[in-house]
mmCIF file of C-alpha atoms and ligand atoms in Angstrom:
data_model
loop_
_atom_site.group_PDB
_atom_site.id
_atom_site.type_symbol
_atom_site.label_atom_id
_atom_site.label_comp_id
_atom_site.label_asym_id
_atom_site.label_seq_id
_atom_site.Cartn_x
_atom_site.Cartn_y
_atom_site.Cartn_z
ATOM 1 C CA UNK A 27 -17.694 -6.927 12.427
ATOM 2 C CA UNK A 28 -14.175 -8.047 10.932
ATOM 3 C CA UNK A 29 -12.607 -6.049 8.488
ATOM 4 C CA UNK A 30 -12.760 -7.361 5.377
ATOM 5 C CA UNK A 31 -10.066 -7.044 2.074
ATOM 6 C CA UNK A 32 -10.560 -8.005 -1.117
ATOM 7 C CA UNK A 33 -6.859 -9.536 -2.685
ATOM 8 C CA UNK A 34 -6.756 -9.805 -6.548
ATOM 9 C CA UNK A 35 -3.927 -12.065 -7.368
ATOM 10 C CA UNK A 36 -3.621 -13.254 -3.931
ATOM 11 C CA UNK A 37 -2.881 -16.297 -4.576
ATOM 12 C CA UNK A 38 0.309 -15.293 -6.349
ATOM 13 C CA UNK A 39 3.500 -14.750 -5.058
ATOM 14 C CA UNK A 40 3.238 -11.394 -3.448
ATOM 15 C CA UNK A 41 -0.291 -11.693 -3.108
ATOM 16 C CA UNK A 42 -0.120 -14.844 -0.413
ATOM 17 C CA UNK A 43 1.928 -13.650 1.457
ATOM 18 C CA UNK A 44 0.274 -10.692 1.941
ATOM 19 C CA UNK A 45 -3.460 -12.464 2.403
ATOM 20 C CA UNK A 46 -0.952 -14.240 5.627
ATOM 21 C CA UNK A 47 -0.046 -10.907 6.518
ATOM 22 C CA UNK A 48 -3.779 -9.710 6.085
ATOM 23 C CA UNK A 49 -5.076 -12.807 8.137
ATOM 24 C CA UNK A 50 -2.258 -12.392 11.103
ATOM 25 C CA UNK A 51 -3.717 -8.625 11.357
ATOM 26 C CA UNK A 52 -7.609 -9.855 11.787
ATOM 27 C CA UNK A 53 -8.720 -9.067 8.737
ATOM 28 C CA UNK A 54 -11.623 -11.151 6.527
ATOM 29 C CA UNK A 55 -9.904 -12.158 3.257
ATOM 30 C CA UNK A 56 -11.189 -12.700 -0.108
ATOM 31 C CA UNK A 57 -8.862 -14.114 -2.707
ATOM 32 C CA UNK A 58 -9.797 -13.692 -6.057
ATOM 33 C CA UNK A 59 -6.873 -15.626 -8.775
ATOM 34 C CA UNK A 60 -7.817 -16.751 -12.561
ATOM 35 C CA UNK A 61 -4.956 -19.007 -11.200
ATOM 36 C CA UNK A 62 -2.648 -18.322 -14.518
ATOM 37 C CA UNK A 63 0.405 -18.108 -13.183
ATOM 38 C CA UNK A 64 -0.311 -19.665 -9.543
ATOM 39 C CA UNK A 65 -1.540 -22.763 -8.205
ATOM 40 C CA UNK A 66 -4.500 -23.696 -5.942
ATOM 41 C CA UNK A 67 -2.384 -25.402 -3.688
ATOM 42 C CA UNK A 68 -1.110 -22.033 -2.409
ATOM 43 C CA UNK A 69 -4.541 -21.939 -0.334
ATOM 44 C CA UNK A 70 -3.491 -24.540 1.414
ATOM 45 C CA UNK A 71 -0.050 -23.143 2.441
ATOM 46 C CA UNK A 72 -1.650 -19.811 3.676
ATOM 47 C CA UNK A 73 -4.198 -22.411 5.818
ATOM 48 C CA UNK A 74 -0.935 -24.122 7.163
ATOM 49 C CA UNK A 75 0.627 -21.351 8.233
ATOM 50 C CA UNK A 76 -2.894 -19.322 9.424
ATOM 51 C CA UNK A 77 -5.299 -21.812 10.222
ATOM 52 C CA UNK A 78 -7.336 -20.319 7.990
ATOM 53 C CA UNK A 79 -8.784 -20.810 4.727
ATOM 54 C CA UNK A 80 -9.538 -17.802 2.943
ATOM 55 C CA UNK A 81 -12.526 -17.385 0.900
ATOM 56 C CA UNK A 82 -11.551 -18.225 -2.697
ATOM 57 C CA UNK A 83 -12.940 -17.058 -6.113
ATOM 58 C CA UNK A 84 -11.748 -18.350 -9.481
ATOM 59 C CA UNK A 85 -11.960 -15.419 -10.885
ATOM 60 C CA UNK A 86 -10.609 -13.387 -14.225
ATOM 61 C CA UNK A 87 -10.386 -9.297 -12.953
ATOM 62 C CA UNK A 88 -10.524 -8.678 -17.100
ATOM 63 C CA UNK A 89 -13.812 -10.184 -17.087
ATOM 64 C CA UNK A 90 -16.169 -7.977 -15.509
ATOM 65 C CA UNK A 91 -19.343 -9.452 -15.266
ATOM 66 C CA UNK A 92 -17.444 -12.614 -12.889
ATOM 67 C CA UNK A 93 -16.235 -9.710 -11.041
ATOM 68 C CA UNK A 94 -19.176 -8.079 -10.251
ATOM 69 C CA UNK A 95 -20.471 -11.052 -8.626
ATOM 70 C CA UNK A 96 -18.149 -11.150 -6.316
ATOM 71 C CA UNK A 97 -19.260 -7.670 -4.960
ATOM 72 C CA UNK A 98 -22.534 -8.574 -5.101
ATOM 73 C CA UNK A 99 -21.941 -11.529 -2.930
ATOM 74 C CA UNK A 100 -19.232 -9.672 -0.621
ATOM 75 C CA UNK A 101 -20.827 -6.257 -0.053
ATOM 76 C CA UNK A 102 -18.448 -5.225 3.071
ATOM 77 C CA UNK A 103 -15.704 -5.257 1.530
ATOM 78 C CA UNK A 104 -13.881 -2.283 2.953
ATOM 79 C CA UNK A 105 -10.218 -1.987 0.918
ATOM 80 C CA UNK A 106 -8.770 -3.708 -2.315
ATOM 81 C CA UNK A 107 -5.277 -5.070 -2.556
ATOM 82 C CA UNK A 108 -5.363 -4.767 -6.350
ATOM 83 C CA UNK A 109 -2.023 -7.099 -7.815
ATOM 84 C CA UNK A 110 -3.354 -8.946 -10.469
ATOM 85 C CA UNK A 111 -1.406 -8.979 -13.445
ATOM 86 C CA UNK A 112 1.209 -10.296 -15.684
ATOM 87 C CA UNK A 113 4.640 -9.325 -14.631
ATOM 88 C CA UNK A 114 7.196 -11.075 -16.965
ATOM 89 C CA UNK A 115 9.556 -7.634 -17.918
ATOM 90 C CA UNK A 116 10.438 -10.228 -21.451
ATOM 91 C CA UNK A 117 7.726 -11.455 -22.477
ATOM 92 C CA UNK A 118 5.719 -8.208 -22.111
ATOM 93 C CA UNK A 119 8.319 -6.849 -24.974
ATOM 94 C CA UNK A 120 7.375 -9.413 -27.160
ATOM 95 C CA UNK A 121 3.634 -9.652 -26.393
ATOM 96 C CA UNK A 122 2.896 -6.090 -25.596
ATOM 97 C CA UNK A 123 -0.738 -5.781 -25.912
ATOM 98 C CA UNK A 124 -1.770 -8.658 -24.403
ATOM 99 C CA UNK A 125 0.163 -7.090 -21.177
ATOM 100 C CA UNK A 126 -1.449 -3.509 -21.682
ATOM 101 C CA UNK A 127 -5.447 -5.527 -21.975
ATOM 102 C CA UNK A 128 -4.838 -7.698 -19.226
ATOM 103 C CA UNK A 129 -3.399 -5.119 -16.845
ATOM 104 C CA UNK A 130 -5.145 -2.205 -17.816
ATOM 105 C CA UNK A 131 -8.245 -3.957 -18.561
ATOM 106 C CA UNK A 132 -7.989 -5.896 -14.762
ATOM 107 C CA UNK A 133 -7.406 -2.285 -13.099
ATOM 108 C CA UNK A 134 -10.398 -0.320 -14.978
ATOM 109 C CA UNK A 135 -12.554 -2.993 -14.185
ATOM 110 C CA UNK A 136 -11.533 -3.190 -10.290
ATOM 111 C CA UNK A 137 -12.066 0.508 -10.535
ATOM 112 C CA UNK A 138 -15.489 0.553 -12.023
ATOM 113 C CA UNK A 139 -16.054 -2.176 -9.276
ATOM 114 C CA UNK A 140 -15.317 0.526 -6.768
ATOM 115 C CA UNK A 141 -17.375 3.239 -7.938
ATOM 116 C CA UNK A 142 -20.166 0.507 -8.013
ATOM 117 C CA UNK A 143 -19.901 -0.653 -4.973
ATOM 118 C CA UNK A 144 -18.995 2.253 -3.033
ATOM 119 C CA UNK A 145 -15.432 0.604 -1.998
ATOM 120 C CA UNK A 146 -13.055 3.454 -1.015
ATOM 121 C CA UNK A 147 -10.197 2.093 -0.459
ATOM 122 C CA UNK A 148 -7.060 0.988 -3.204
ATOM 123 C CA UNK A 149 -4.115 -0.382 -2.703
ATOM 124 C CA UNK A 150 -1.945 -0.440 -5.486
ATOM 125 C CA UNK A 151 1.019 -2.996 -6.600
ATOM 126 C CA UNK A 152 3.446 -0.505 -8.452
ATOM 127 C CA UNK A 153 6.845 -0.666 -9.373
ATOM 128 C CA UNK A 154 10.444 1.128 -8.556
ATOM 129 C CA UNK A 155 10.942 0.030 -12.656
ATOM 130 C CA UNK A 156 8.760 3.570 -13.276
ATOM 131 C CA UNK A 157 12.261 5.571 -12.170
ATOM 132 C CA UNK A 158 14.295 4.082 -14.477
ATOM 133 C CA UNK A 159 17.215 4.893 -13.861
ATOM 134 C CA UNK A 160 17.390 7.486 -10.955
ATOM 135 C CA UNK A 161 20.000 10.488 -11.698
ATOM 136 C CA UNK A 162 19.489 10.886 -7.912
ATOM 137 C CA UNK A 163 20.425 7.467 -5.416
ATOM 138 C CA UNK A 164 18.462 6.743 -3.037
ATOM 139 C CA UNK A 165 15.595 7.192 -4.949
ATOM 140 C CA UNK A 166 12.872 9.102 -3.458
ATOM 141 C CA UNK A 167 9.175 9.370 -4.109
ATOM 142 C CA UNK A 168 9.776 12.817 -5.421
ATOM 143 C CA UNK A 169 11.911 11.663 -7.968
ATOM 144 C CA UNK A 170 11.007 12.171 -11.823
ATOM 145 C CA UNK A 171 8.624 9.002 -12.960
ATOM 146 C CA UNK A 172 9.825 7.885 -16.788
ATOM 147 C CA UNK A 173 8.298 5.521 -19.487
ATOM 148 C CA UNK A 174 9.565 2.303 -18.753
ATOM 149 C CA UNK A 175 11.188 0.062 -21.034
ATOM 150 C CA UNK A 176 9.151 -2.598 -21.288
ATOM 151 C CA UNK A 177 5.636 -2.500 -21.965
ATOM 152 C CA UNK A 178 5.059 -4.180 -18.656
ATOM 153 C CA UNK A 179 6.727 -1.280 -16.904
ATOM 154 C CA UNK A 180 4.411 0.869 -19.032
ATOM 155 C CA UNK A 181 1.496 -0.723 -17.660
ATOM 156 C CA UNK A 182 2.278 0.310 -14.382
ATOM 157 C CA UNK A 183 3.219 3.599 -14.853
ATOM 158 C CA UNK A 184 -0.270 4.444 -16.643
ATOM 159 C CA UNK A 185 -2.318 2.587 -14.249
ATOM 160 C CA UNK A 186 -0.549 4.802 -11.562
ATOM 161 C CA UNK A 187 -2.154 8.191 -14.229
ATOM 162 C CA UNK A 188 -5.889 5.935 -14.449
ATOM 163 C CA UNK A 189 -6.766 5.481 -10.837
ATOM 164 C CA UNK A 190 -4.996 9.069 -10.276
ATOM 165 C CA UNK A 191 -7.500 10.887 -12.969
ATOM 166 C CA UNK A 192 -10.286 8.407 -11.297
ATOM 167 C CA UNK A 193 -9.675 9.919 -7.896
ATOM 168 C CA UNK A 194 -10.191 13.490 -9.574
ATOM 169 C CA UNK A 195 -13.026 12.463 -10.964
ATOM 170 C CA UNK A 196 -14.669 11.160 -7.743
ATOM 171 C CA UNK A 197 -15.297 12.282 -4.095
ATOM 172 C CA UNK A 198 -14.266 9.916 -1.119
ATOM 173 C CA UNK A 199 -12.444 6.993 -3.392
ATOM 174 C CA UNK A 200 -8.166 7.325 -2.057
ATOM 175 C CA UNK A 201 -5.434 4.936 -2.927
ATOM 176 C CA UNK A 202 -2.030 3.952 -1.689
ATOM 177 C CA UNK A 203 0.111 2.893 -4.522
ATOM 178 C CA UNK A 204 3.540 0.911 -3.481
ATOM 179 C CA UNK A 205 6.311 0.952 -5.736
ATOM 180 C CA UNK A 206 8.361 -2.158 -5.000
ATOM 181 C CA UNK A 207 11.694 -2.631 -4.808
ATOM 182 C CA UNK A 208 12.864 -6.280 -6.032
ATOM 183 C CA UNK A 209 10.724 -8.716 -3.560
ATOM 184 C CA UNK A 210 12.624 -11.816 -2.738
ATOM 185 C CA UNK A 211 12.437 -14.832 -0.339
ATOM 186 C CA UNK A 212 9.487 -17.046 0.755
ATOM 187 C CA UNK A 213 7.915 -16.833 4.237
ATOM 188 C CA UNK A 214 9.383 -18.644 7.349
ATOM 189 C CA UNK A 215 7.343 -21.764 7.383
ATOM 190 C CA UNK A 216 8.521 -22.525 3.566
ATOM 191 C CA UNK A 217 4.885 -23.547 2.966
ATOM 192 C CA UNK A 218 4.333 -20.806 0.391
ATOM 193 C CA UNK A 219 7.216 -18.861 -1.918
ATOM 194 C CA UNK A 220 8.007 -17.855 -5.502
ATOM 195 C CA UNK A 221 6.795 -20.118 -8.560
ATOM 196 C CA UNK A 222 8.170 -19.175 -11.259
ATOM 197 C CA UNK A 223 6.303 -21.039 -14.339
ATOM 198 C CA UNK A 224 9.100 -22.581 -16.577
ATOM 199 C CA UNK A 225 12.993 -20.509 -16.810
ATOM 200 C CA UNK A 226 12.712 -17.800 -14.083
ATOM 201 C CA UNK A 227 13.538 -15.004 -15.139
ATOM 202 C CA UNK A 228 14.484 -12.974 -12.085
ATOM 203 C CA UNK A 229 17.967 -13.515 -9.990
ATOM 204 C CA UNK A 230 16.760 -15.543 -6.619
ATOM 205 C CA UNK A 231 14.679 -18.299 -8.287
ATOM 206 C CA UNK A 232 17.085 -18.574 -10.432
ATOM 207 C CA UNK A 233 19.617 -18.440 -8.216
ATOM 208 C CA UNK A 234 17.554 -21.453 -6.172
ATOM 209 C CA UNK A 235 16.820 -23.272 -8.681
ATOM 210 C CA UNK A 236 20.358 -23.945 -9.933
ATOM 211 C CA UNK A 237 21.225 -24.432 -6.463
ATOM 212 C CA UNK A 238 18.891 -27.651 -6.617
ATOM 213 C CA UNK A 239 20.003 -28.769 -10.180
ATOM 214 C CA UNK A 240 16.918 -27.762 -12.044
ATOM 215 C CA UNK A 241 19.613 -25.187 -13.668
ATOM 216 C CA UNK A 242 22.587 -25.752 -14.885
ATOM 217 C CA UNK A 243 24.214 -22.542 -14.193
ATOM 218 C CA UNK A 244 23.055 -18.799 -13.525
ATOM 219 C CA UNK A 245 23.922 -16.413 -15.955
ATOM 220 C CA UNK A 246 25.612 -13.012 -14.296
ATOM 221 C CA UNK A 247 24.258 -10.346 -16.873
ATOM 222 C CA UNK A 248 27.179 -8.165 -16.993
ATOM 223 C CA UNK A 249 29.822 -6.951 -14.499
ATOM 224 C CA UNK A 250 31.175 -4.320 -16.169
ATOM 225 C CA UNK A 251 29.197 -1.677 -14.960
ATOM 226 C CA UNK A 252 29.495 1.396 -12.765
ATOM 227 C CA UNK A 253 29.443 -0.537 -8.777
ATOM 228 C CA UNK A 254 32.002 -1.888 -6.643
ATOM 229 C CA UNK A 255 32.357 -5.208 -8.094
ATOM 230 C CA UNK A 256 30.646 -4.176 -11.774
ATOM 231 C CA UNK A 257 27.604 -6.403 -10.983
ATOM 232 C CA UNK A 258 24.149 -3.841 -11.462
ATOM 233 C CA UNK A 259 22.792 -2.887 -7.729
ATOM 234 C CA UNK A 260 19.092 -3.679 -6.534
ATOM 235 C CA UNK A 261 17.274 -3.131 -3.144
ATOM 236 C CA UNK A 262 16.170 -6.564 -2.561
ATOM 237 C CA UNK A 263 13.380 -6.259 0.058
ATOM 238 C CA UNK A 264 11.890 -9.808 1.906
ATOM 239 C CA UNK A 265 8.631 -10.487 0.083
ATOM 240 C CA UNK A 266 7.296 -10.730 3.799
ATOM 241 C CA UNK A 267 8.178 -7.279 5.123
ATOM 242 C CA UNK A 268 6.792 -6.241 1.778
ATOM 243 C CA UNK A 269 3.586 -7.464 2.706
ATOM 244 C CA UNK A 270 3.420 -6.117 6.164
ATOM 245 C CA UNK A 271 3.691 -2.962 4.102
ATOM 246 C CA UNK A 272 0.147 -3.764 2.643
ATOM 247 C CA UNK A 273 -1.241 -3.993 5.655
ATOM 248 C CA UNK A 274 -0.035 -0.847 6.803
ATOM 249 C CA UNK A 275 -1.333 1.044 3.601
ATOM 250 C CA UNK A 276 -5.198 -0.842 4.620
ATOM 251 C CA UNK A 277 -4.880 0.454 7.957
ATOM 252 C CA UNK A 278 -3.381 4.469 6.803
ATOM 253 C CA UNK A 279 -6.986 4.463 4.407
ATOM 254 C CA UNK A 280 -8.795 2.972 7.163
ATOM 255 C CA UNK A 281 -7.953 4.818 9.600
ATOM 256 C CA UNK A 282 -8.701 7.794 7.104
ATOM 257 C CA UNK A 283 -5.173 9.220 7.898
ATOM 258 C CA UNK A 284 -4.691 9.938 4.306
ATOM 259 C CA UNK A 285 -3.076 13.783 2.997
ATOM 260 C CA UNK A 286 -3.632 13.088 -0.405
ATOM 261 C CA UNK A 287 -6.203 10.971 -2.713
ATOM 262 C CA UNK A 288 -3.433 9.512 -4.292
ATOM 263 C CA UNK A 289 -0.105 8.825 -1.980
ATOM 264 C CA UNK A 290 2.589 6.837 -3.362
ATOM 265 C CA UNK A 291 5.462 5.098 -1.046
ATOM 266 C CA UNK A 292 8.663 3.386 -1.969
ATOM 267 C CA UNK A 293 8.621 -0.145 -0.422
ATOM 268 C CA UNK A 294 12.493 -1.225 -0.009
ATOM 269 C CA UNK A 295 15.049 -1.868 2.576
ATOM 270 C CA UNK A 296 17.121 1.236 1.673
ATOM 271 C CA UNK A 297 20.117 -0.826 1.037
ATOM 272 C CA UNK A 298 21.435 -1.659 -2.728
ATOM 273 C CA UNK A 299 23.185 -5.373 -3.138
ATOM 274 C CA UNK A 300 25.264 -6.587 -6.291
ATOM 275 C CA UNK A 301 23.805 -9.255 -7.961
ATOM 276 C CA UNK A 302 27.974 -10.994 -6.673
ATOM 277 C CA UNK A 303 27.111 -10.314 -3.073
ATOM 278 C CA UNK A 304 23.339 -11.871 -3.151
ATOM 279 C CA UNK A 305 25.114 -14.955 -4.761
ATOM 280 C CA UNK A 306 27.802 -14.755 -2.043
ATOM 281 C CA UNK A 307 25.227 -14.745 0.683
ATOM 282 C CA UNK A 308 23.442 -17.406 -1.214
ATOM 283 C CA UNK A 309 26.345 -19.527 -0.778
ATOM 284 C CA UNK A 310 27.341 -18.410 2.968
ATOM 285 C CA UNK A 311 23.984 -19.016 4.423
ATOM 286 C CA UNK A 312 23.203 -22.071 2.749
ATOM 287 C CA UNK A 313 26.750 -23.654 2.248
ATOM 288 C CA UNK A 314 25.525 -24.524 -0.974
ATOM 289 C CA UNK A 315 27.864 -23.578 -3.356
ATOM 290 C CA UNK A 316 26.475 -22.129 -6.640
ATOM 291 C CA UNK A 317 27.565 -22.411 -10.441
ATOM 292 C CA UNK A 318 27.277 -19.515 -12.088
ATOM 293 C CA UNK A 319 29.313 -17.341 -15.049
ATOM 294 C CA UNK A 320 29.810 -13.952 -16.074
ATOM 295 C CA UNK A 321 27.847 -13.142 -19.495
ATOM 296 C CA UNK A 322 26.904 -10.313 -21.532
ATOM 297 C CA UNK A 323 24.696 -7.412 -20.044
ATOM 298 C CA UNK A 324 20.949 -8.258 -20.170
ATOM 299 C CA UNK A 325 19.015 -5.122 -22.540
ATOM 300 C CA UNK A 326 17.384 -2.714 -20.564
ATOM 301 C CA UNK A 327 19.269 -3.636 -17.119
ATOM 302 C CA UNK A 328 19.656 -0.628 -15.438
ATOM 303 C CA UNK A 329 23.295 0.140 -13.470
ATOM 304 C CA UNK A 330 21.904 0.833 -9.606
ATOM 305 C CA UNK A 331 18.960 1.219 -8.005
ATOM 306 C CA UNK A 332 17.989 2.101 -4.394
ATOM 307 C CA UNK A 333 15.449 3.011 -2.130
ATOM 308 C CA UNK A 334 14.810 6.051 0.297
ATOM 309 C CA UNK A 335 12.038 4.465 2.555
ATOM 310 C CA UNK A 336 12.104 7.557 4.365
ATOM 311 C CA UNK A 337 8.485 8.320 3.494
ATOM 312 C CA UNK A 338 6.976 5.098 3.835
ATOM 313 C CA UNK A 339 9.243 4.637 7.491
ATOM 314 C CA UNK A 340 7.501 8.014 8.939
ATOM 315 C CA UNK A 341 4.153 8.203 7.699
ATOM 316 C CA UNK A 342 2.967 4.109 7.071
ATOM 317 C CA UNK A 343 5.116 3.500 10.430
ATOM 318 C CA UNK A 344 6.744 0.472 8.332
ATOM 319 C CA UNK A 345 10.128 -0.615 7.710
ATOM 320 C CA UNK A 346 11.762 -3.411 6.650
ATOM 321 C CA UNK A 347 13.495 -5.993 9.050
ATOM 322 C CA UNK A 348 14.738 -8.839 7.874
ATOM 323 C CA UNK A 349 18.703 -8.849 6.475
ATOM 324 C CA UNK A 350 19.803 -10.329 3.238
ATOM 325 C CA UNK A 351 21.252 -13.002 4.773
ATOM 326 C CA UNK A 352 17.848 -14.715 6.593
ATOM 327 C CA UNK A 353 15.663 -13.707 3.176
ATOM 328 C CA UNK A 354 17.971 -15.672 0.474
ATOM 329 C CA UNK A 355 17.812 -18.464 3.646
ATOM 330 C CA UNK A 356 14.450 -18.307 3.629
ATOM 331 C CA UNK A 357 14.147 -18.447 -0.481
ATOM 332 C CA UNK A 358 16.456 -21.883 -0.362
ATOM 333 C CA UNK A 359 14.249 -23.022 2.460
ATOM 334 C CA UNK A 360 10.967 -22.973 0.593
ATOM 335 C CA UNK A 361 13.182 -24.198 -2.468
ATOM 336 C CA UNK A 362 13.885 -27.390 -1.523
ATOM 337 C CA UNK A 363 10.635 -27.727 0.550
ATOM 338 C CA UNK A 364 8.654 -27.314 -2.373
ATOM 339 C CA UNK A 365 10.597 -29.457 -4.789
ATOM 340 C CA UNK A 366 10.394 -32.289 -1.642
ATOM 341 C CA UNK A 367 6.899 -32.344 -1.659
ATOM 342 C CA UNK A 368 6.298 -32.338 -5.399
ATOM 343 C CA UNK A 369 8.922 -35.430 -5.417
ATOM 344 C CA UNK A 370 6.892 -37.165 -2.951
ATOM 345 C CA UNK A 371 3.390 -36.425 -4.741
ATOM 346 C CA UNK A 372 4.639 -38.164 -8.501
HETATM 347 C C1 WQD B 189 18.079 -8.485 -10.664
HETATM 348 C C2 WQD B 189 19.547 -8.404 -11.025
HETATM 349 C C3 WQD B 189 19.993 -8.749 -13.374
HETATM 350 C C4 WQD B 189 18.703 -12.922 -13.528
HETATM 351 C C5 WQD B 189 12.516 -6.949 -12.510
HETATM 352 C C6 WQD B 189 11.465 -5.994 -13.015
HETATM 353 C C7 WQD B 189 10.854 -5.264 -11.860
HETATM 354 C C8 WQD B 189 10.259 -6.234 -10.889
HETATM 355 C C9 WQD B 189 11.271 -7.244 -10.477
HETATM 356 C C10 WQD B 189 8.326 -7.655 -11.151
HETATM 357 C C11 WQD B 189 19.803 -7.647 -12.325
HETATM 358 C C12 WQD B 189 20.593 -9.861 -12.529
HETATM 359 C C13 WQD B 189 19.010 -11.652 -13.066
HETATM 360 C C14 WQD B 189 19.765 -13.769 -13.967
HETATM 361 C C15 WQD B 189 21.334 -12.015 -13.431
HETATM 362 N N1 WQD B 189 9.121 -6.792 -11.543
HETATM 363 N N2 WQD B 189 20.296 -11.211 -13.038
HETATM 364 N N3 WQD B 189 21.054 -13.282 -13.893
HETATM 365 O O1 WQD B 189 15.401 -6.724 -13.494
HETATM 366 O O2 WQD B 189 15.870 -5.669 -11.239
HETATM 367 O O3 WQD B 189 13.554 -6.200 -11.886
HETATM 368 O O4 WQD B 189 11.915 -7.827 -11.582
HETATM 369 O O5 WQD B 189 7.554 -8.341 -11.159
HETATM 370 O O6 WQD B 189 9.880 -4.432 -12.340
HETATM 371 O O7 WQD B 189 12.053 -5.085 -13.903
HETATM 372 O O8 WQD B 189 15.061 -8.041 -11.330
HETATM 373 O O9 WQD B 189 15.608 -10.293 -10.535
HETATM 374 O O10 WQD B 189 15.400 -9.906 -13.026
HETATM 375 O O11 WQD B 189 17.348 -8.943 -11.784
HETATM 376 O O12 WQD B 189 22.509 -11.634 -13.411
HETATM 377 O O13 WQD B 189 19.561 -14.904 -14.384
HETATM 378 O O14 WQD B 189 20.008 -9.745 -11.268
HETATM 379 O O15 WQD B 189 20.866 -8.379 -14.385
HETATM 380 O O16 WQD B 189 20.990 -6.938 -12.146
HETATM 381 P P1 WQD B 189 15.070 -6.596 -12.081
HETATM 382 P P2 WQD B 189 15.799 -9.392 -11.700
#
């Protein structure tokens, strides 16, 4: 019998790329989306690039009882890939409950799910936002977890204490939760990438998007801080290695190779960029040259941040391969794919 995942979110940005990564492995995937911040098109890109069509579920992981059903209907599942949530750092400041009910609410539910339905296996989207900033670079797994800034942050950080106290309470249920680095890029075939809905608000699409003309000009948040050139420092990890790193995390709990209930691993390259040398390999590996000016620091930036993938290298026997240069290629590629085929389809 096939091994078969459950992805919540999967047809968002992270998430299809890692139901690819899922499918390219032999596993059975189920993609459940309420589709809020993703389109239904994206099915079609992971059939392009697969030949498959995953099974699809419109549903809402905050509504239980449409959640349920899919258990009922699905009752091999062996492993959840649990991402669905809202992610915008901004908006979560300004709205922050409805971020704390729709993540916290989506994760108690998939948990409840679990118990229900005897599904062992979790793993976890978390967030290298939960370190703050690090006193200590690279940043290690060991290193002390703080409340984030924004509420969204927050929600990450608790859900990390829920499904921990959840594993106490329970015999047999482990989880692997990944705390990401900053994903960026789009997958080879440029049939499925990063859609922002309306002004993006991280660096690449925006980076792409003024590279097409949708932009007029990206904003550099500051470059008067503490780093070579003054521009803040990120790990910026290809949102494709990041999903081989899911797979890898399935096949640890599968495999029943787990120390701990709860294990956590840092998913990054290990390497910090300036936000002046992504836009210079932008430019160099597209030969697009890009508009952009120095402004004011963004609140709650923080200076540098960098993974030690140590842990996750050793004991998930992943790593990250592709180079800065081929991932911001890759995130142009699917850039002006994309913005081709809507064109053509007006
Ligand atoms: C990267 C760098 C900005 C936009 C956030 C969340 C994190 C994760 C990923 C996900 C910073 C600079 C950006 C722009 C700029 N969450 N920048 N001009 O803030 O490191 O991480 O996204 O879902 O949890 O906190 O990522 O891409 O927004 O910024 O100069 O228009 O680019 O100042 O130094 P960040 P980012």
């Amino acid at each position: 019998m096939e091994k078969q995942i459950l992805i919540t979110g999967g047809t968002g940005y992270i998430g299809s790329h890692t139901a690819v990564e899922f499918i390219n492995a032999g596993y059975e995937v189920i993609i459940i989306d309420n589709l809020s911040n993703s389109d239904i098109s994206v099915l079609n890109g992971i059939e392009k690039i697969t030949d498959i069509k995953p099974i699809f579920y419109k549903v809402d992981v905050t509504l239980k009882a449409e959640l349920r059903k899919v258990f009922e209907t699905h009752p091999n599942i062996q492993a959840i890939v649990h991402f669905a949530a809202f992610k915008a750092v901004g908006e979560s400041v300004e709205f922050p409950l409805k971020y704390y009910h729709n993540n916290l609410t989506g994760l108690i539910n998939i948990l409840e799910c679990m118990e229900e339905f005897k599904i062992k296996n979790l793993v976890f989207s978390s967030s290298c936002t939960i370190y703050g900033q690090p006193e200590l670079l690279p940043v290690t797994e060991e290193s002390p977890v703080i409340k984030p800034e924004s509420p969204y942050g927050n929600t990450k950080k608790i859900s990390e204490e829920i499904i921990q106290d959840f594993l106490n309470s329970t015999q047999g249920f482990k989880c692997i939760s990944l705390r990401y680095f900053n994903p960026i890029g789009a997958h080879p075939s440029a049939e499925i990438g990063e859609l922002p809905i309306g002004v993006p608000n991280n660096l690449m699409p925006y980076i792409t998007q003024t590279a097409y003309g949708i932009r007029e000009e990206l904003k550099v948040f500051g470059s008067d801080y503490n780093t070579p050139d003054g521009t803040p420092i990120r790990d910026y990890i290809n949102v494709v290695d990041l999903a081989e790193a899911h797979v890898a995390a399935v096949n640890r709990l599968l495999k029943d190779k787990t120390e701990d209930k709860f294990e956590v691993f840092n998913i990054g390259t290990g390497q910090g960029h300036t936000v002046l040398e992504v836009i210079n390999a932008f430019e160099k590996n597209t030969g697009v040259k890009l508009k952009y000016r120095i402004t004011n620091r963004r609140p709650g930036d923080v200076e540098k941040v960098w993974a030690d993938t140590s842990k996750a290298n050793k004991i998930l026997g992943w790593k990250a391969k592709k180079s800065l240069a081929e991932t911001v290629k890759s995130a142009w590629e699917w850039e002006k794919k994309y913005r081709e085929k809507t064109k053509a389809s007006i």
